mmCIF file of C-alpha atoms in Angstrom:
data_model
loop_
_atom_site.group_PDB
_atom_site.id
_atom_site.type_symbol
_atom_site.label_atom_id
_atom_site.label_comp_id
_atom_site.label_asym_id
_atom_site.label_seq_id
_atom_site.Cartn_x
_atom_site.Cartn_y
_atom_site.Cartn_z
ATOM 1 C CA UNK A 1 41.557 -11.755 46.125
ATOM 2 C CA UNK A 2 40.956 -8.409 44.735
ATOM 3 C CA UNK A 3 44.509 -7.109 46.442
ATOM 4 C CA UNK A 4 46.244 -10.069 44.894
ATOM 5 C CA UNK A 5 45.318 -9.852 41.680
ATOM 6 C CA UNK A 6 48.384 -8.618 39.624
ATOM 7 C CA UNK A 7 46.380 -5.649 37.554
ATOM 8 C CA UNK A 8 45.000 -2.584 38.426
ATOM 9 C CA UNK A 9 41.755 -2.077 36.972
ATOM 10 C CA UNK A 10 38.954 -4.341 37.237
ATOM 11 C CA UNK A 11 35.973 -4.034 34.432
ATOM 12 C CA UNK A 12 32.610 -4.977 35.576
ATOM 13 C CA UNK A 13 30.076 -5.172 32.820
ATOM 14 C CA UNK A 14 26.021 -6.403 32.191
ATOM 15 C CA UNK A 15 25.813 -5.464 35.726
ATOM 16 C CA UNK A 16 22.996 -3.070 34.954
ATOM 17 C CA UNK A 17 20.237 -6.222 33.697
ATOM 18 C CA UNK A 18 19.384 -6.161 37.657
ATOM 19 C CA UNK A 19 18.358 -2.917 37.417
ATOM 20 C CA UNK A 20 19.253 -1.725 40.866
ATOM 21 C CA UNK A 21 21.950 0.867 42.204
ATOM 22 C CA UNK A 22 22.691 -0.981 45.272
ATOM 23 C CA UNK A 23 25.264 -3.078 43.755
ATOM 24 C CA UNK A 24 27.193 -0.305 42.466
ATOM 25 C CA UNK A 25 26.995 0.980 46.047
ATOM 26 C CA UNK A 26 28.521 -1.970 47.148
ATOM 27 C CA UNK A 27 31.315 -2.089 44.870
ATOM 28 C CA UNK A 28 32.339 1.278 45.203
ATOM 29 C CA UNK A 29 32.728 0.736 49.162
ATOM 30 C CA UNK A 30 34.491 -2.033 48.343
ATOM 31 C CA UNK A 31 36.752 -0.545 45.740
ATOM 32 C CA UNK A 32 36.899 2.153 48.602
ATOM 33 C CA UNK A 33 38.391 -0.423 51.171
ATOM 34 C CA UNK A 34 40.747 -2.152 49.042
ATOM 35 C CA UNK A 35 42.413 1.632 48.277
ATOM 36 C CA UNK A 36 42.660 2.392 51.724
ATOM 37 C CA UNK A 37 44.195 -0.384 52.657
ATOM 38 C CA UNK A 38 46.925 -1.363 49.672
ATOM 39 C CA UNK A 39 49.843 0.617 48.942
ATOM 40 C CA UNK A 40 48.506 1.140 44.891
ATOM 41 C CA UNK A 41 45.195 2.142 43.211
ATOM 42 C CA UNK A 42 43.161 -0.054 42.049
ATOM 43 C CA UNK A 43 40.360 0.778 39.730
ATOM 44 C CA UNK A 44 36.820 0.089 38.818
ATOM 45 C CA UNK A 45 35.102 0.809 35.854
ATOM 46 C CA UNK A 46 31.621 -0.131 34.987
ATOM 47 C CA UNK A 47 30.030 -0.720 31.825
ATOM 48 C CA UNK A 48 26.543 0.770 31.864
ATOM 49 C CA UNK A 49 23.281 1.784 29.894
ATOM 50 C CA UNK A 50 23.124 5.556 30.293
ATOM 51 C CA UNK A 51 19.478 5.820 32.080
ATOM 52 C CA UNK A 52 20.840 3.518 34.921
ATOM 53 C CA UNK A 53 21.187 6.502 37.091
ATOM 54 C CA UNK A 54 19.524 9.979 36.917
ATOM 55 C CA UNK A 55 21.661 12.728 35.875
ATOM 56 C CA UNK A 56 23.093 14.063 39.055
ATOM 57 C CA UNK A 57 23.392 10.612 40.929
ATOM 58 C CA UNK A 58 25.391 9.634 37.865
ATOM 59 C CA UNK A 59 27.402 12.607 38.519
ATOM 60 C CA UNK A 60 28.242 12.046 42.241
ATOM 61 C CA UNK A 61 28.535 8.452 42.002
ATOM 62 C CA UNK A 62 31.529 8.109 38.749
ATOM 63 C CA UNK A 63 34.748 9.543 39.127
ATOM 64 C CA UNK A 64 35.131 10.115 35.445
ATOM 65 C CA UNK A 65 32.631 9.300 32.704
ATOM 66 C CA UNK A 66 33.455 8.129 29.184
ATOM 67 C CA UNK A 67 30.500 8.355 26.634
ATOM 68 C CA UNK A 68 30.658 5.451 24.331
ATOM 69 C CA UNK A 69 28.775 6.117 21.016
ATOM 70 C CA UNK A 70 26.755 2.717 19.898
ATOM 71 C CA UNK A 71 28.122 0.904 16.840
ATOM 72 C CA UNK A 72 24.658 -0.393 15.977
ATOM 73 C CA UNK A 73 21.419 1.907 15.877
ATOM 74 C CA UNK A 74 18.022 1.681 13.775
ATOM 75 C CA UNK A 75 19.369 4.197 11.598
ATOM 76 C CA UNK A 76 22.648 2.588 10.265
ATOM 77 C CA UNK A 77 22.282 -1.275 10.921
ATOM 78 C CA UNK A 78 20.947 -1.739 7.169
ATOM 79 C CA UNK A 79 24.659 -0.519 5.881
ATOM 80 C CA UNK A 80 26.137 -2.864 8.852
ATOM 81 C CA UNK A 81 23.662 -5.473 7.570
ATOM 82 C CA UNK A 82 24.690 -5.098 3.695
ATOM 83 C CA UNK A 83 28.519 -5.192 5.070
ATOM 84 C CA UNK A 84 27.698 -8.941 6.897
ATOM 85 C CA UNK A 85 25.666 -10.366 3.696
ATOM 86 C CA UNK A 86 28.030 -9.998 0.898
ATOM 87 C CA UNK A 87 27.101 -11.620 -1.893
ATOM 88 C CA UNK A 88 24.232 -12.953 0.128
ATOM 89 C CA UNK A 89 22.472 -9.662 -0.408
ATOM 90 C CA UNK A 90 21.107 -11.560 -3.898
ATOM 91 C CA UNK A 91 19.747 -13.921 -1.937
ATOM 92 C CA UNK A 92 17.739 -11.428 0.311
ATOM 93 C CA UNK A 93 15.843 -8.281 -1.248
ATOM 94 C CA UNK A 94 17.569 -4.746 -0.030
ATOM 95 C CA UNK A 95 13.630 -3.969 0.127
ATOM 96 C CA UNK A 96 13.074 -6.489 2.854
ATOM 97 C CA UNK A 97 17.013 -5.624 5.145
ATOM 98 C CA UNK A 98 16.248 -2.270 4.729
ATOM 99 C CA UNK A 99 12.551 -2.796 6.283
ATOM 100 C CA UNK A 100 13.842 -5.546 8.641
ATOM 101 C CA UNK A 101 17.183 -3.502 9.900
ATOM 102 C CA UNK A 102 14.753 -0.472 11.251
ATOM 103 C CA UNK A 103 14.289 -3.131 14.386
ATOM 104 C CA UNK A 104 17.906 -4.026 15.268
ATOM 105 C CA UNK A 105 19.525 -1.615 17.418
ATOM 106 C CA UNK A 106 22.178 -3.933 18.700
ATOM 107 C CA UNK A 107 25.511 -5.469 17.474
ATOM 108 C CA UNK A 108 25.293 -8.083 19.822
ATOM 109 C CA UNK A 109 21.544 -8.848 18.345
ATOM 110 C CA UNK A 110 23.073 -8.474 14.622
ATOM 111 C CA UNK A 111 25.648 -10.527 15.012
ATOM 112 C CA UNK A 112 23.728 -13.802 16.599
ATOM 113 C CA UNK A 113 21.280 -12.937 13.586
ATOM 114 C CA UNK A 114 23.285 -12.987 11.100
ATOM 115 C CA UNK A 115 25.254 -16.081 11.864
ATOM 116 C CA UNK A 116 22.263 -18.015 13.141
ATOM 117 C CA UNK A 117 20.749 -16.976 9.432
ATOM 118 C CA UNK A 118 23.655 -18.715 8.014
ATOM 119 C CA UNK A 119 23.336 -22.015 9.456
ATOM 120 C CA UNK A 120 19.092 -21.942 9.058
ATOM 121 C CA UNK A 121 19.839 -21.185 5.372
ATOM 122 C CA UNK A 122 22.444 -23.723 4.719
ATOM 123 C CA UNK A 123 20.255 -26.759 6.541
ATOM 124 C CA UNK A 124 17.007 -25.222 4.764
ATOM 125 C CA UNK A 125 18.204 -24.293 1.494
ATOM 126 C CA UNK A 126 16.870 -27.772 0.019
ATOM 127 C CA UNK A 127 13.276 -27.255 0.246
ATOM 128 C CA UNK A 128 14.269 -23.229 0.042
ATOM 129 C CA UNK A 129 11.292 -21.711 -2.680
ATOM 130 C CA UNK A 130 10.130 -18.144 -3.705
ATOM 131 C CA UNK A 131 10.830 -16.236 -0.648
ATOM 132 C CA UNK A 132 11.864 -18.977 1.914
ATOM 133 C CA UNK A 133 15.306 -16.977 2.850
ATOM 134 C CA UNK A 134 13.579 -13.863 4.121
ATOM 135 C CA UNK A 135 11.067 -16.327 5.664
ATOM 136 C CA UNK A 136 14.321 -17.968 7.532
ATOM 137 C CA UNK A 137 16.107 -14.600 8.183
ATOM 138 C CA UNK A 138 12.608 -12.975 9.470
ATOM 139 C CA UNK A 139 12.021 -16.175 11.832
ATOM 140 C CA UNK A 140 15.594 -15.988 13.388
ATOM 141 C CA UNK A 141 15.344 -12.244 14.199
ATOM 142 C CA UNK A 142 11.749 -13.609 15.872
ATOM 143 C CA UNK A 143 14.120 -15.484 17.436
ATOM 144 C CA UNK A 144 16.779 -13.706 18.838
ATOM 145 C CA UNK A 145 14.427 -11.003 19.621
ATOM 146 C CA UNK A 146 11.737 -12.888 21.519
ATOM 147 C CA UNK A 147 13.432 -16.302 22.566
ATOM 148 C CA UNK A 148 11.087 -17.354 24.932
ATOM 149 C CA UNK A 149 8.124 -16.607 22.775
ATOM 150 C CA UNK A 150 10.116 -18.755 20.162
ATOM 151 C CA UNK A 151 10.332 -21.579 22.061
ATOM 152 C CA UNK A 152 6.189 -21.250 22.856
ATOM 153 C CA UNK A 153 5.578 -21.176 19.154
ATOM 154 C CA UNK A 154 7.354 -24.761 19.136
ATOM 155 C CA UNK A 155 4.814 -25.852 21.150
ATOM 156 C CA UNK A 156 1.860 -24.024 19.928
ATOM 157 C CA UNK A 157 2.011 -21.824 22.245
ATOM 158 C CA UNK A 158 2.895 -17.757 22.676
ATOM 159 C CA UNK A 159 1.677 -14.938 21.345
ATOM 160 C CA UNK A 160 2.291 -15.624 18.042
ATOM 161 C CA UNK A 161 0.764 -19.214 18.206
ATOM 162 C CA UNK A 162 -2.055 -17.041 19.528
ATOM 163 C CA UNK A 163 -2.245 -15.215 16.866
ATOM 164 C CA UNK A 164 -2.436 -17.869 14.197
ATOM 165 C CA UNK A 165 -4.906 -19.649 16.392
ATOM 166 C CA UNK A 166 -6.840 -16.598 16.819
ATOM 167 C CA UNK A 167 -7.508 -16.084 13.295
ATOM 168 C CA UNK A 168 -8.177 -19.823 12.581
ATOM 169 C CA UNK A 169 -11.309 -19.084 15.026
ATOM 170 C CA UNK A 170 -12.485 -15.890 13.053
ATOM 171 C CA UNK A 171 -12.333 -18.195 10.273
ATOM 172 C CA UNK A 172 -14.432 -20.229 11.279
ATOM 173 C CA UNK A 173 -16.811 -18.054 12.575
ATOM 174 C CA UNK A 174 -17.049 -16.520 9.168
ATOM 175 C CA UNK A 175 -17.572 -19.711 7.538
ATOM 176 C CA UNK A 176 -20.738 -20.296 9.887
ATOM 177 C CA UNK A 177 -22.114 -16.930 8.733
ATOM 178 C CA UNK A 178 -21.825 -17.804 5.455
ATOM 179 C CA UNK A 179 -22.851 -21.462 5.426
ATOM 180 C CA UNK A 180 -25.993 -19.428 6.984
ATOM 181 C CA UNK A 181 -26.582 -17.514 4.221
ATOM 182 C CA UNK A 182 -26.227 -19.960 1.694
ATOM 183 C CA UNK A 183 -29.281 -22.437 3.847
ATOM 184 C CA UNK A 184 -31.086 -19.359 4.082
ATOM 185 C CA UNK A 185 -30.526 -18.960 0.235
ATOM 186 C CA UNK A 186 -31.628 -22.369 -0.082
ATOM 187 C CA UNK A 187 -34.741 -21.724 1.365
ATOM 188 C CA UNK A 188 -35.787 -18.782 -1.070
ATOM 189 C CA UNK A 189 -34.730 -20.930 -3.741
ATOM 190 C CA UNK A 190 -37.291 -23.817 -2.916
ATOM 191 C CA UNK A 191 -40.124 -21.120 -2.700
ATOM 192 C CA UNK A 192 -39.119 -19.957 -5.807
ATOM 193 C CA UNK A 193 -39.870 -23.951 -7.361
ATOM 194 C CA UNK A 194 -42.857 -24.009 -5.386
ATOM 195 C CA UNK A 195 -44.102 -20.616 -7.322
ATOM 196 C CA UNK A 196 -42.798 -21.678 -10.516
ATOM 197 C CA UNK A 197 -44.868 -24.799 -10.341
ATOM 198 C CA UNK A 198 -47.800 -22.659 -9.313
ATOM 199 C CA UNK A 199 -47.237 -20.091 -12.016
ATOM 200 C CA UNK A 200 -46.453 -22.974 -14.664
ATOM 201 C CA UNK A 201 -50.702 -23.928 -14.343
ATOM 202 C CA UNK A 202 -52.639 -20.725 -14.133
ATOM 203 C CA UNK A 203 -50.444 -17.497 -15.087
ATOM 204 C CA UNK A 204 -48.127 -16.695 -18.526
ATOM 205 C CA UNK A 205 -44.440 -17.560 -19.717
ATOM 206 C CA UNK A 206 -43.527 -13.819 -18.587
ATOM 207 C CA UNK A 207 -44.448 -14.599 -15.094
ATOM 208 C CA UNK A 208 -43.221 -17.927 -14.961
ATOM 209 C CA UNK A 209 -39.524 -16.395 -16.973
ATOM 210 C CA UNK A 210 -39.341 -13.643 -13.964
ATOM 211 C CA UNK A 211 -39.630 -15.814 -11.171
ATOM 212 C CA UNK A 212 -36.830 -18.087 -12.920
ATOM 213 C CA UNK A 213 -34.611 -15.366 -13.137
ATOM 214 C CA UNK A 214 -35.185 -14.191 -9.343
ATOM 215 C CA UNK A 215 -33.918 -18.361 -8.974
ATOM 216 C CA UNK A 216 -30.971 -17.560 -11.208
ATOM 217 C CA UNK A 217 -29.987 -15.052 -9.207
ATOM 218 C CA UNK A 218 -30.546 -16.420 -5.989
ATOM 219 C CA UNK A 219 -28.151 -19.351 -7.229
ATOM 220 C CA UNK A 220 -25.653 -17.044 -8.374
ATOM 221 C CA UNK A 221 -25.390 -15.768 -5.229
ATOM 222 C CA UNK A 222 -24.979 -18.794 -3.662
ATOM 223 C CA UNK A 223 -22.730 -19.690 -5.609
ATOM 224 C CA UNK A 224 -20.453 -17.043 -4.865
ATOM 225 C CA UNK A 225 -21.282 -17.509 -1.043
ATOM 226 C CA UNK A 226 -19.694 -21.747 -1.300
ATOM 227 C CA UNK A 227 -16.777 -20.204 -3.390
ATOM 228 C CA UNK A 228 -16.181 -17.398 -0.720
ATOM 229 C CA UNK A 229 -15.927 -20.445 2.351
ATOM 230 C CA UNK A 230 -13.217 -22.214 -0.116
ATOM 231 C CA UNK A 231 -11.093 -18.701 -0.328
ATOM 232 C CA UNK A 232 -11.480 -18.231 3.418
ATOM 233 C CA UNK A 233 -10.388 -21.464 4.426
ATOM 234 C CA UNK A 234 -7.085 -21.325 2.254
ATOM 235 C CA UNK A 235 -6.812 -18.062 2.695
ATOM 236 C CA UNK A 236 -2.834 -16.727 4.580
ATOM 237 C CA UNK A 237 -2.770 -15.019 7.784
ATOM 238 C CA UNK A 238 -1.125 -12.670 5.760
ATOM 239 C CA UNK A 239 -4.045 -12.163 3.453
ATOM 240 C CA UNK A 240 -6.818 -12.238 5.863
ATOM 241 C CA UNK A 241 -5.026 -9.480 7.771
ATOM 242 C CA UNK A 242 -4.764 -7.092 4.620
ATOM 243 C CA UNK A 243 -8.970 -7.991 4.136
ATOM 244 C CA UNK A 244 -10.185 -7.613 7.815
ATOM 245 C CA UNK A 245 -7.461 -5.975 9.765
ATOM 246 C CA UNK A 246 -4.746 -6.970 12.066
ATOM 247 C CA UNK A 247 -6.428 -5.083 15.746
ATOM 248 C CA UNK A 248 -8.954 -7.311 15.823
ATOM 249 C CA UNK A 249 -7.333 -10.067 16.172
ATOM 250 C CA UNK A 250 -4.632 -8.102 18.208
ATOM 251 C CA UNK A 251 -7.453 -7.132 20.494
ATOM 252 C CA UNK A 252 -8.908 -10.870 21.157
ATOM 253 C CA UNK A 253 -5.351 -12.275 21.826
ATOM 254 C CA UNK A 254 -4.379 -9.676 24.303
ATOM 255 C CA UNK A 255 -7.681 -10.628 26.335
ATOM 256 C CA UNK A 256 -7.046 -14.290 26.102
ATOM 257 C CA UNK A 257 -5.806 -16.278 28.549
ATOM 258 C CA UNK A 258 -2.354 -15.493 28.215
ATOM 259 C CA UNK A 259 -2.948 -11.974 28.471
ATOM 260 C CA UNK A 260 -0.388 -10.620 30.432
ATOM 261 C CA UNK A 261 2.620 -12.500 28.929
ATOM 262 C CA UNK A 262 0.918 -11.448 25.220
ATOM 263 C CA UNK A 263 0.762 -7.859 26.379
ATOM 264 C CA UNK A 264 4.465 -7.622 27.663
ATOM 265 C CA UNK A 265 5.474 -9.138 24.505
ATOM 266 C CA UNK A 266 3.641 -6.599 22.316
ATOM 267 C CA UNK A 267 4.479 -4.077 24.564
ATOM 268 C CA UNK A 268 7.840 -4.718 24.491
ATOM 269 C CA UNK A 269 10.737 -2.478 22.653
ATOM 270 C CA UNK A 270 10.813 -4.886 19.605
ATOM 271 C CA UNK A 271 6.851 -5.340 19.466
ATOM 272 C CA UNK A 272 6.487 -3.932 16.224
ATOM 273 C CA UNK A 273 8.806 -6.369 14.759
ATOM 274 C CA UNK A 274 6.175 -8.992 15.115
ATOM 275 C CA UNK A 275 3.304 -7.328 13.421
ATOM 276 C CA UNK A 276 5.676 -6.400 10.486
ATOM 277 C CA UNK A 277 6.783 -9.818 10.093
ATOM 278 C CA UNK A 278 3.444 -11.712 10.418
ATOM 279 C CA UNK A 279 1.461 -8.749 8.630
ATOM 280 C CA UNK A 280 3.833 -9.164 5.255
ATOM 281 C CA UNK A 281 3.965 -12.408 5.194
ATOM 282 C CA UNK A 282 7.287 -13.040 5.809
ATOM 283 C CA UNK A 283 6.126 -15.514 9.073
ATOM 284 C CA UNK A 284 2.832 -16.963 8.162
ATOM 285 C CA UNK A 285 1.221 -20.818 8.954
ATOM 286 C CA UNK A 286 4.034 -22.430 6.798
ATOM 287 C CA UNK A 287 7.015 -21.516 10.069
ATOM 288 C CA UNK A 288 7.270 -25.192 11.006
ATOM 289 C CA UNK A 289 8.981 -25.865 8.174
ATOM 290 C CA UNK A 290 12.006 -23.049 8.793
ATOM 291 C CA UNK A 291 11.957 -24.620 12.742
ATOM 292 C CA UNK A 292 13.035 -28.331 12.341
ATOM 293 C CA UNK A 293 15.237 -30.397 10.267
ATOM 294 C CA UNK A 294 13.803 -31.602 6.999
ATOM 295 C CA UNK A 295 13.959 -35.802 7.607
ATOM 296 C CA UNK A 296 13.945 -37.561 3.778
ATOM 297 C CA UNK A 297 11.766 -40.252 5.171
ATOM 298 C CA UNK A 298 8.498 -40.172 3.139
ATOM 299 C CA UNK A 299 8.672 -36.920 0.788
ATOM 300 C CA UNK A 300 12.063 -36.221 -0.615
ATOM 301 C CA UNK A 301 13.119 -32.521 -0.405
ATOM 302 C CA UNK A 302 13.084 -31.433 -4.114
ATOM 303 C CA UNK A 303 9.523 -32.734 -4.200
ATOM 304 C CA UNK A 304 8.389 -30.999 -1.179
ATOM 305 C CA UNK A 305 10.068 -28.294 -2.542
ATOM 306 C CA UNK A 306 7.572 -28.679 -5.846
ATOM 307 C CA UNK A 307 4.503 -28.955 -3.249
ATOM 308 C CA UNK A 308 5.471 -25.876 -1.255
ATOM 309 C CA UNK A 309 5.777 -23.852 -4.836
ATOM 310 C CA UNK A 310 2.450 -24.957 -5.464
ATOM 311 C CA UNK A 311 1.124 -24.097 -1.901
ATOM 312 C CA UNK A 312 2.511 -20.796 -2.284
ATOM 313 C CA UNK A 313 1.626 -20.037 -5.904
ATOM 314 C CA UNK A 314 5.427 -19.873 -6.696
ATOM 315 C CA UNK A 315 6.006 -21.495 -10.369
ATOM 316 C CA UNK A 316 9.116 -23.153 -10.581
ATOM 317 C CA UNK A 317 10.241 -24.589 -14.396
ATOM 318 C CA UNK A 318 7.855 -26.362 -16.252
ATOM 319 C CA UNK A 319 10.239 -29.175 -16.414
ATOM 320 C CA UNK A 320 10.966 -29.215 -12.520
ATOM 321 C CA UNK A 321 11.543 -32.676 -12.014
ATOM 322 C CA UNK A 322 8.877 -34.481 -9.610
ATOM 323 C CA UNK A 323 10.210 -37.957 -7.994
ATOM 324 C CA UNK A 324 7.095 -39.322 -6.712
ATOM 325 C CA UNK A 325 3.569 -37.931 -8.116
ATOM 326 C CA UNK A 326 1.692 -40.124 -5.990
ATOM 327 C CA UNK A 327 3.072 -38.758 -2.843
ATOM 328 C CA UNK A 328 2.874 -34.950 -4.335
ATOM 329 C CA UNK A 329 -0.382 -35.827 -5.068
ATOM 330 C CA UNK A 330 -1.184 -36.881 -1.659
ATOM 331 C CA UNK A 331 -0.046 -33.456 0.023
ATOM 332 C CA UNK A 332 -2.067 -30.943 -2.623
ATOM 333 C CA UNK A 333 -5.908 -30.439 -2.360
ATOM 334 C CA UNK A 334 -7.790 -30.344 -6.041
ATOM 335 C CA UNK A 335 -8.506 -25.982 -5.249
ATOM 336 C CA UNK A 336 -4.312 -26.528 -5.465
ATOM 337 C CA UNK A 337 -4.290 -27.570 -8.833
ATOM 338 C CA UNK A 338 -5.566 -24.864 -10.144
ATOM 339 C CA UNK A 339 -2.320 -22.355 -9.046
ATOM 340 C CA UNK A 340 0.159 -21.441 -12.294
ATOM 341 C CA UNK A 341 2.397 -22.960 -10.137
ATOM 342 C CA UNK A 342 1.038 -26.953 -10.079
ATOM 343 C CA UNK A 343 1.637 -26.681 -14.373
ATOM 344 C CA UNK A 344 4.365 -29.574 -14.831
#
């Protein structure tokens, strides 16, 4: 076949993803073969990552070697980034591409991102709200980086899934301490009546007004203990990071169950891009929303788009039009309310 064929070079490329010489070894006894026996020279070249083979076996094996210098590196794909946006670089702070381009080492990689950004964008851009388009463009480079781990988050699955789910359980074990404290508080606070009553028959108003204030006090503190449960349970992944800390969570997932596919993926070359993204907020709880098709079939999309400004404390105008209040109502919790954003 090879013989046949009417050109004279052959180019043989992705070859090196199997990671293995041998079927270089074979070619080039083939490409050997063919020479020999046809009256012309036919050619091979390969198209190969440079740590393929060591530094003499590289030597000995190619002919003639042709450095190729890389288009796309970690230190220029920001300017190759600002040359693909356009005007779209309004749409997306140069804070967040410069930050975000410090991953992407490939043109390959910043091509599919870019493009795949494009479509996300235009079916999203309807419930789109404060920073939604670097939450799109930061959950297609999740993506195309870690595609399998992508497809696990659709499920609830993955080491990001883990992640999330790993913090919901810290959560909870904080609320239990605290919802200790406050019963515990509760207790001190009904020996404090019981002394009060005491006090009330047999000692002065001084006593009785020091006692009170130790009850004041106690209350205040519990108080600030019920108030502390409602920030924890609305509080971001993002914000609970930046408050406790991102290894310990880190550390529980990579023991899990899943550990070794959660420790190849944080291992990985593009690890870091995960902990940037989900540390900054730029993937947090709300990713379902940037992962599906928005259906108008109960909420319509410029009223979700309301509910997710009030979620995520992003005022839009005061005279924002809202289509159905009983249905916005039905998606916000009364602790909502009280965002700048939910004025209307």
């Amino acid at each position: 076949m090879l013989q046949n064929a009417d050109v004279d070079v052959f180019v043989f490329e992705d070859i090196d993803r199997y990671n293995t010489n041998l079927i270089f070894a074979k070619l080039r006894e083939i490409n050997g073969i063919i020479n020999v026996s046809s009256d012309r020279t036919i050619r091979f070249f390969y198209l190969i990552r440079d740590d393929l083979f060591g530094q003499k076996d590289r030597a000995k094996f190619f002919d003639f070697i042709i450095p190729i210098l890389p288009v796309v590196s970690g230190h220029n794909s920001f300017n190759m980034f600002l040359s693909y946006m356009g005007k779209d670089d309004k749409i997306l702070s140069r804070s967040f591409i410069k930050q975000i381009s410090l991953y992407i080492d490939d043109m390959r990689i910043l091509n599919n991102i870019y493009n795949e950004y494009q479509i996300y964008y235009e079916k999203l851009k309807e419930i789109s709200v404060g920073k939604s388009a670097e939450k799109i463009f930061a959950l297609v480079t999740y993506k195309n980086l870690f595609p399998e781990d992508f497809i696990c988050l659709q499920r609830g699955e993955g080491f990001v899934a883990d992640l999330f789910n790993e913090k919901e359980k810290q959560v909870e074990v904080k609320v239990k301490e605290l919802a200790y404290f406050i019963d515990d508080l509760e207790s001190e606070i009904q020996i404090c009546n019981k002394k009060i009553e005491n006090i009330q028959k047999m000692s002065s108003k001084q006593d009785v007004q020091m006692v009170r204030e130790e009850k004041w006090q106690l209350e205040r503190t519990q108080t600030k203990y019920r108030e502390d449960i409602n920030h924890v349970k609305m509080v971001s992944f993002c914000d609970y990071v930046e408050k406790y800390g991102y290894n310990t969570l880190r550390t529980n997932v990579l023991q899990g169950k899943r550990s070794n596919y959660n420790t190849k993926i944080e291992e990985s070359l593009y690890g870091g891009v995960i902990k940037f993204l989900l540390t900054n907020g730029y993937i947090d709880e709300n990713y379902p929303d940037f992962m599906v098709m928005f259906h108008n079939n109960e909420i319509s999309s410029s009223d979700k788009k309301f509910v997710r400004a009030v979620l995520e404390n992003e005022p839009l105008d005061y005279m924002y039009p809202i289509q159905d209040p009983k249905i916005v109502g039905e998606y916000l919790e009364e602790n909502n309310l009280e965002n700048r954003a939910a004025i209307n």
